[in-house]
XYZ file of C-alpha atoms in Angstrom:
324
model
C -30.885 20.885 -9.940
C -27.894 22.710 -8.429
C -24.715 24.067 -10.013
C -22.194 25.714 -7.716
C -18.624 27.037 -7.741
C -16.787 26.424 -4.462
C -13.705 28.607 -3.990
C -10.482 28.062 -2.052
C -11.735 30.267 0.777
C -14.476 27.665 1.406
C -12.463 24.603 2.527
C -15.302 23.048 4.521
C -17.753 23.372 1.634
C -15.144 21.852 -0.705
C -14.598 18.902 1.599
C -18.337 18.383 2.044
C -18.876 18.378 -1.729
C -16.392 15.492 -2.063
C -18.003 13.341 0.632
C -19.031 9.909 -0.674
C -17.780 10.794 -4.179
C -14.837 8.749 -5.511
C -11.974 11.214 -5.885
C -8.208 11.479 -5.982
C -5.846 13.737 -4.043
C -5.864 16.026 -7.094
C -9.549 16.808 -6.467
C -8.977 17.992 -2.900
C -8.867 21.474 -1.432
C -5.446 20.685 0.087
C -3.918 20.010 -3.315
C -5.526 22.916 -5.171
C -4.584 25.345 -2.419
C -0.994 24.073 -2.503
C -0.810 24.780 -6.250
C -2.029 28.328 -5.694
C 1.072 28.975 -3.568
C 3.195 28.629 -6.717
C 1.210 30.334 -9.466
C -0.925 32.659 -7.344
C -4.013 31.563 -9.258
C -7.046 30.237 -7.444
C -8.869 27.101 -8.495
C -12.495 26.355 -7.736
C -14.569 23.190 -7.442
C -17.490 22.935 -9.846
C -20.384 21.025 -8.265
C -23.498 19.628 -9.955
C -26.320 17.884 -8.106
C -29.672 16.559 -9.247
C -31.542 13.865 -7.307
C -29.058 10.967 -6.869
C -26.515 12.354 -9.352
C -23.548 14.319 -7.956
C -20.636 15.455 -10.129
C -17.604 17.568 -9.234
C -14.534 18.860 -11.062
C -11.717 21.204 -9.930
C -11.142 23.989 -12.445
C -8.800 26.864 -13.141
C -9.679 30.078 -14.983
C -7.101 31.517 -17.378
C -7.140 34.861 -19.158
C -5.994 35.502 -22.727
C -6.516 38.840 -24.499
C -9.300 39.690 -22.096
C -11.089 36.353 -22.586
C -11.377 33.422 -20.169
C -10.856 29.716 -20.736
C -10.934 26.710 -18.398
C -8.389 24.041 -17.545
C -8.177 21.351 -14.895
C -5.259 21.852 -12.466
C -2.108 19.815 -13.077
C -2.629 16.155 -12.155
C -5.277 13.468 -12.487
C -8.539 15.160 -11.567
C -11.385 15.923 -13.999
C -15.061 15.069 -13.668
C -15.933 12.477 -11.051
C -19.173 11.648 -9.339
C -21.980 9.275 -8.474
C -25.193 8.459 -10.284
C -26.087 9.283 -13.871
C -27.893 12.223 -15.432
C -28.379 11.956 -19.220
C -28.793 15.716 -19.559
C -25.648 16.696 -17.640
C -23.698 17.700 -20.802
C -26.471 20.174 -21.659
C -26.417 21.635 -18.135
C -22.628 21.914 -18.326
C -22.811 23.715 -21.668
C -25.316 26.221 -20.286
C -23.070 26.826 -17.273
C -19.860 27.515 -19.229
C -21.663 29.754 -21.704
C -23.300 31.714 -18.888
C -19.804 32.349 -17.488
C -18.542 33.547 -20.910
C -15.786 30.929 -21.129
C -14.299 30.506 -24.611
C -13.140 26.903 -24.320
C -11.989 24.243 -21.876
C -9.203 21.668 -21.659
C -10.394 19.166 -19.059
C -8.124 16.285 -18.134
C -9.866 13.079 -17.058
C -8.867 10.644 -14.339
C -8.157 7.212 -15.894
C -9.670 5.396 -12.900
C -12.497 7.615 -11.681
C -14.082 8.884 -14.897
C -17.882 8.896 -14.331
C -20.625 7.939 -16.759
C -20.908 11.231 -18.643
C -21.684 11.126 -22.349
C -20.131 14.159 -23.985
C -19.981 14.080 -27.802
C -17.372 11.594 -28.996
C -15.382 14.286 -30.811
C -14.719 16.024 -27.459
C -12.434 13.195 -26.295
C -8.723 13.062 -27.092
C -5.945 10.764 -25.881
C -2.429 12.201 -25.600
C -0.406 9.724 -23.531
C -0.872 6.752 -21.213
C -0.587 5.963 -17.524
C 0.039 2.715 -15.642
C -2.334 1.475 -12.949
C -1.837 -1.275 -10.362
C -4.774 -3.204 -8.902
C -4.045 -3.320 -5.158
C -7.108 -5.441 -4.396
C -4.995 -8.476 -5.321
C -2.863 -10.081 -2.627
C 0.811 -9.178 -2.430
C 2.033 -12.391 -4.044
C -0.274 -11.899 -7.028
C 1.092 -8.399 -7.520
C 4.653 -9.704 -7.185
C 4.017 -12.543 -9.651
C 2.681 -10.056 -12.203
C 5.960 -8.155 -12.315
C 8.654 -8.769 -14.885
C 11.414 -11.196 -13.899
C 13.948 -8.388 -13.633
C 11.596 -6.310 -11.494
C 11.082 -9.218 -9.055
C 14.849 -9.561 -8.736
C 15.160 -5.840 -7.976
C 12.429 -6.087 -5.334
C 14.251 -8.914 -3.554
C 17.539 -7.049 -3.683
C 16.097 -3.689 -2.685
C 14.661 -4.629 0.707
C 18.066 -4.328 2.361
C 18.174 -0.585 1.589
C 14.873 0.292 3.255
C 15.286 1.802 6.692
C 12.995 3.464 9.192
C 13.474 7.226 9.053
C 11.669 9.971 10.901
C 9.102 11.688 8.676
C 10.760 15.062 9.271
C 14.078 13.629 8.089
C 12.470 12.507 4.820
C 10.728 15.864 4.369
C 13.990 17.722 4.900
C 15.773 15.558 2.309
C 12.971 16.056 -0.202
C 12.866 19.844 0.170
C 16.646 20.195 0.048
C 17.019 18.130 -3.126
C 13.781 18.610 -5.103
C 14.714 21.571 -7.296
C 18.252 20.380 -8.083
C 16.901 16.943 -8.977
C 14.244 18.359 -11.313
C 16.831 20.592 -12.968
C 19.159 17.627 -13.534
C 16.272 15.703 -15.098
C 15.372 18.738 -17.246
C 11.818 18.417 -15.984
C 9.064 20.484 -17.582
C 8.223 23.882 -16.131
C 5.041 22.529 -14.556
C 7.246 20.824 -11.930
C 8.796 24.108 -10.764
C 6.768 24.216 -7.590
C 7.655 26.719 -4.900
C 8.898 25.584 -1.513
C 5.568 26.795 -0.090
C 3.646 24.482 -2.442
C 5.851 21.511 -1.605
C 5.598 22.140 2.144
C 1.830 22.427 1.877
C 1.572 19.095 0.047
C 3.887 17.411 2.525
C 1.751 18.634 5.418
C -1.279 16.703 4.161
C -2.312 13.698 6.225
C -2.955 11.924 2.909
C 0.688 12.082 1.828
C 2.805 8.944 2.275
C 6.570 9.527 2.310
C 8.972 6.596 1.994
C 12.755 6.700 1.949
C 15.768 4.485 1.339
C 19.513 4.683 1.720
C 22.027 3.892 4.419
C 21.242 3.713 8.131
C 22.917 7.093 8.654
C 21.861 8.828 5.432
C 18.752 9.182 3.269
C 19.532 8.730 -0.436
C 16.082 8.673 -2.049
C 12.523 9.670 -1.190
C 9.222 8.949 -2.943
C 5.848 10.622 -2.340
C 2.455 8.950 -2.744
C -0.796 10.875 -2.284
C -3.959 8.929 -1.558
C -7.658 8.957 -0.770
C -9.809 5.931 0.130
C -10.433 5.471 -3.606
C -7.043 5.760 -5.310
C -3.370 6.490 -4.674
C -1.028 8.396 -6.976
C 2.751 8.198 -7.269
C 3.731 11.871 -7.222
C 7.491 12.288 -7.001
C 10.762 10.451 -6.627
C 13.787 12.506 -5.614
C 17.249 11.061 -5.097
C 20.911 11.887 -4.971
C 23.147 10.007 -7.420
C 23.744 7.084 -5.043
C 20.012 6.729 -4.478
C 18.849 6.004 -8.015
C 19.006 2.268 -7.329
C 16.244 2.545 -4.711
C 13.307 3.555 -6.931
C 11.915 0.015 -7.317
C 12.167 -0.790 -3.606
C 10.393 2.445 -2.686
C 7.425 1.720 -4.949
C 7.214 -1.872 -3.716
C 7.272 -0.753 -0.089
C 4.674 1.964 -0.695
C 2.230 -0.269 -2.560
C 2.269 -2.725 0.344
C 1.522 0.098 2.784
C -1.245 1.476 0.563
C -2.722 -1.984 0.150
C -2.798 -2.407 3.942
C -4.881 0.791 4.122
C -7.467 -0.773 1.816
C -6.770 1.538 -1.120
C -7.792 -0.352 -4.283
C -5.724 1.359 -6.984
C -2.254 2.846 -7.416
C -1.717 5.136 -10.385
C 2.005 5.065 -11.189
C 1.682 7.727 -13.882
C 3.251 7.427 -17.305
C 6.251 8.604 -19.234
C 7.113 11.989 -20.673
C 6.052 10.428 -23.968
C 4.103 7.256 -24.583
C 6.256 4.096 -24.446
C 9.444 5.937 -23.445
C 11.929 4.476 -20.941
C 10.053 5.906 -17.945
C 6.804 4.342 -19.171
C 8.568 0.997 -19.616
C 9.953 1.257 -16.071
C 6.404 1.515 -14.713
C 4.977 -1.155 -17.013
C 7.428 -3.716 -15.577
C 5.528 -3.602 -12.282
C 2.765 -5.493 -14.071
C 0.617 -2.368 -14.208
C -2.220 -2.014 -16.703
C -1.720 0.600 -19.397
C -4.579 3.110 -19.500
C -5.024 5.920 -22.049
C -4.782 9.447 -20.700
C -7.844 11.230 -22.020
C -8.969 14.827 -21.980
C -11.954 16.820 -23.150
C -11.260 19.616 -25.634
C -14.352 21.787 -25.762
C -15.073 25.049 -27.585
C -17.940 27.043 -26.099
C -17.657 30.226 -28.197
C -16.473 29.204 -31.701
C -16.418 32.742 -33.094
C -14.204 34.192 -30.365
C -12.049 31.044 -30.320
C -11.374 31.452 -34.035
C -10.553 35.142 -33.621
C -8.040 34.413 -30.849
C -6.338 31.739 -32.964
C -6.070 33.996 -36.005
C -4.744 36.761 -33.765
C -1.661 34.640 -32.995
C -1.595 32.913 -36.400
C -2.521 29.391 -35.298
C -4.994 27.020 -36.924
C -8.393 27.084 -35.153
C -9.314 23.800 -36.861
C -6.389 21.898 -35.325
C -7.939 19.933 -32.473
C -5.358 17.137 -32.425
C -2.456 19.363 -31.395
C -1.945 21.718 -28.469
C -5.215 23.066 -27.096
C -6.337 25.754 -27.032
C -4.417 26.486 -30.216
C -4.066 30.181 -29.379
C -1.879 29.262 -26.385
C 0.519 27.164 -28.464
C-alpha cells in the first residue's frame, strides 16, 4: 500500500499518477500550477495505490491560527480513481491525522466520483451542475433541447466565424476582468493574467469565438481530458451576449468529434437561478454538487470555532465554520 504527496515541482510524477485514471482538467498539474500563479499557494496531488486500486485527489493546504486544514482547489476535482478498496477511508483518516490536519472540505466531481464509502454524514450537497451526454449523436442532443434553445442554435450559426487562436486569446485577456466586474463575479474568479495565460497555453483548452467577420464579440473556453470536458468561461462585450448558445453548441460538436463522452456545463450561482435554467435548456441532466466535510481533530476544530465565535456543530453552513 502506497500513499504519496506529489508537489507542483514534480510535473512528470503528477502526470504519471493520472495515467489511466479518469480525471478532469481540474485534476491536472497544468491547472493547479496555473492557480498558484494567482494565490501563490502550491497544491499537491494525493496518491493512494494498493493492488488494482488507484485513487488521486488534488489538495490545497491552508493555515489558520497556526493550524492546517485541507481544501480541493477551485473547480470540479476531488477523489477519482480505479478499482475499489473497502479500507481506503481508514487509510485516508490515518494519513490526514499523521499530517496534523484539522479538517477538510473536499469537493467531488459529479461525473468521476469513485466508489469510496465514507460515512454518510460526511456528504453534503450545496448546489447543482448540468451535464450533457456527448455519446449521443448530434441530432439526439439537438432534439433534447428546449424549443427556444433549438431556435437559438439555428439562428446562431451565422455568427460563428473562423478566427485565429491568438486573436481569441487576445480578446479574452483584454476583456476578462472587466466582464467579471460587470457581472459582479465572486472573488474566486479574480485570476491574474499569469493564471489565465497559463490556462490558455494548455493543449487541452478549446477556445471558440463568435461575432462579425472583422471583430470578435464573444469567446468561450472549454477544458477537456479524454474523460470529460468542462465549460470554464464565457466572456463577451455587450454586442456579443447573443452568441452564448451558438458557442456552446459549436463546442459540444467539436468535443463530441474528439470522442469526449461528457460535457459539464456547470451550474448557477444558486440552485435553479437564471444561469442554471439557461444551462438546463440544453437538455442537460441536473446533478447534485456534493462535497465531503470532514473533521480530523474535533478538539482543535472546536477551539478554533469558539475563538472566532462560530458554532462548531453547524455542519450544514459554511465549512470550516471558523473561516466563515
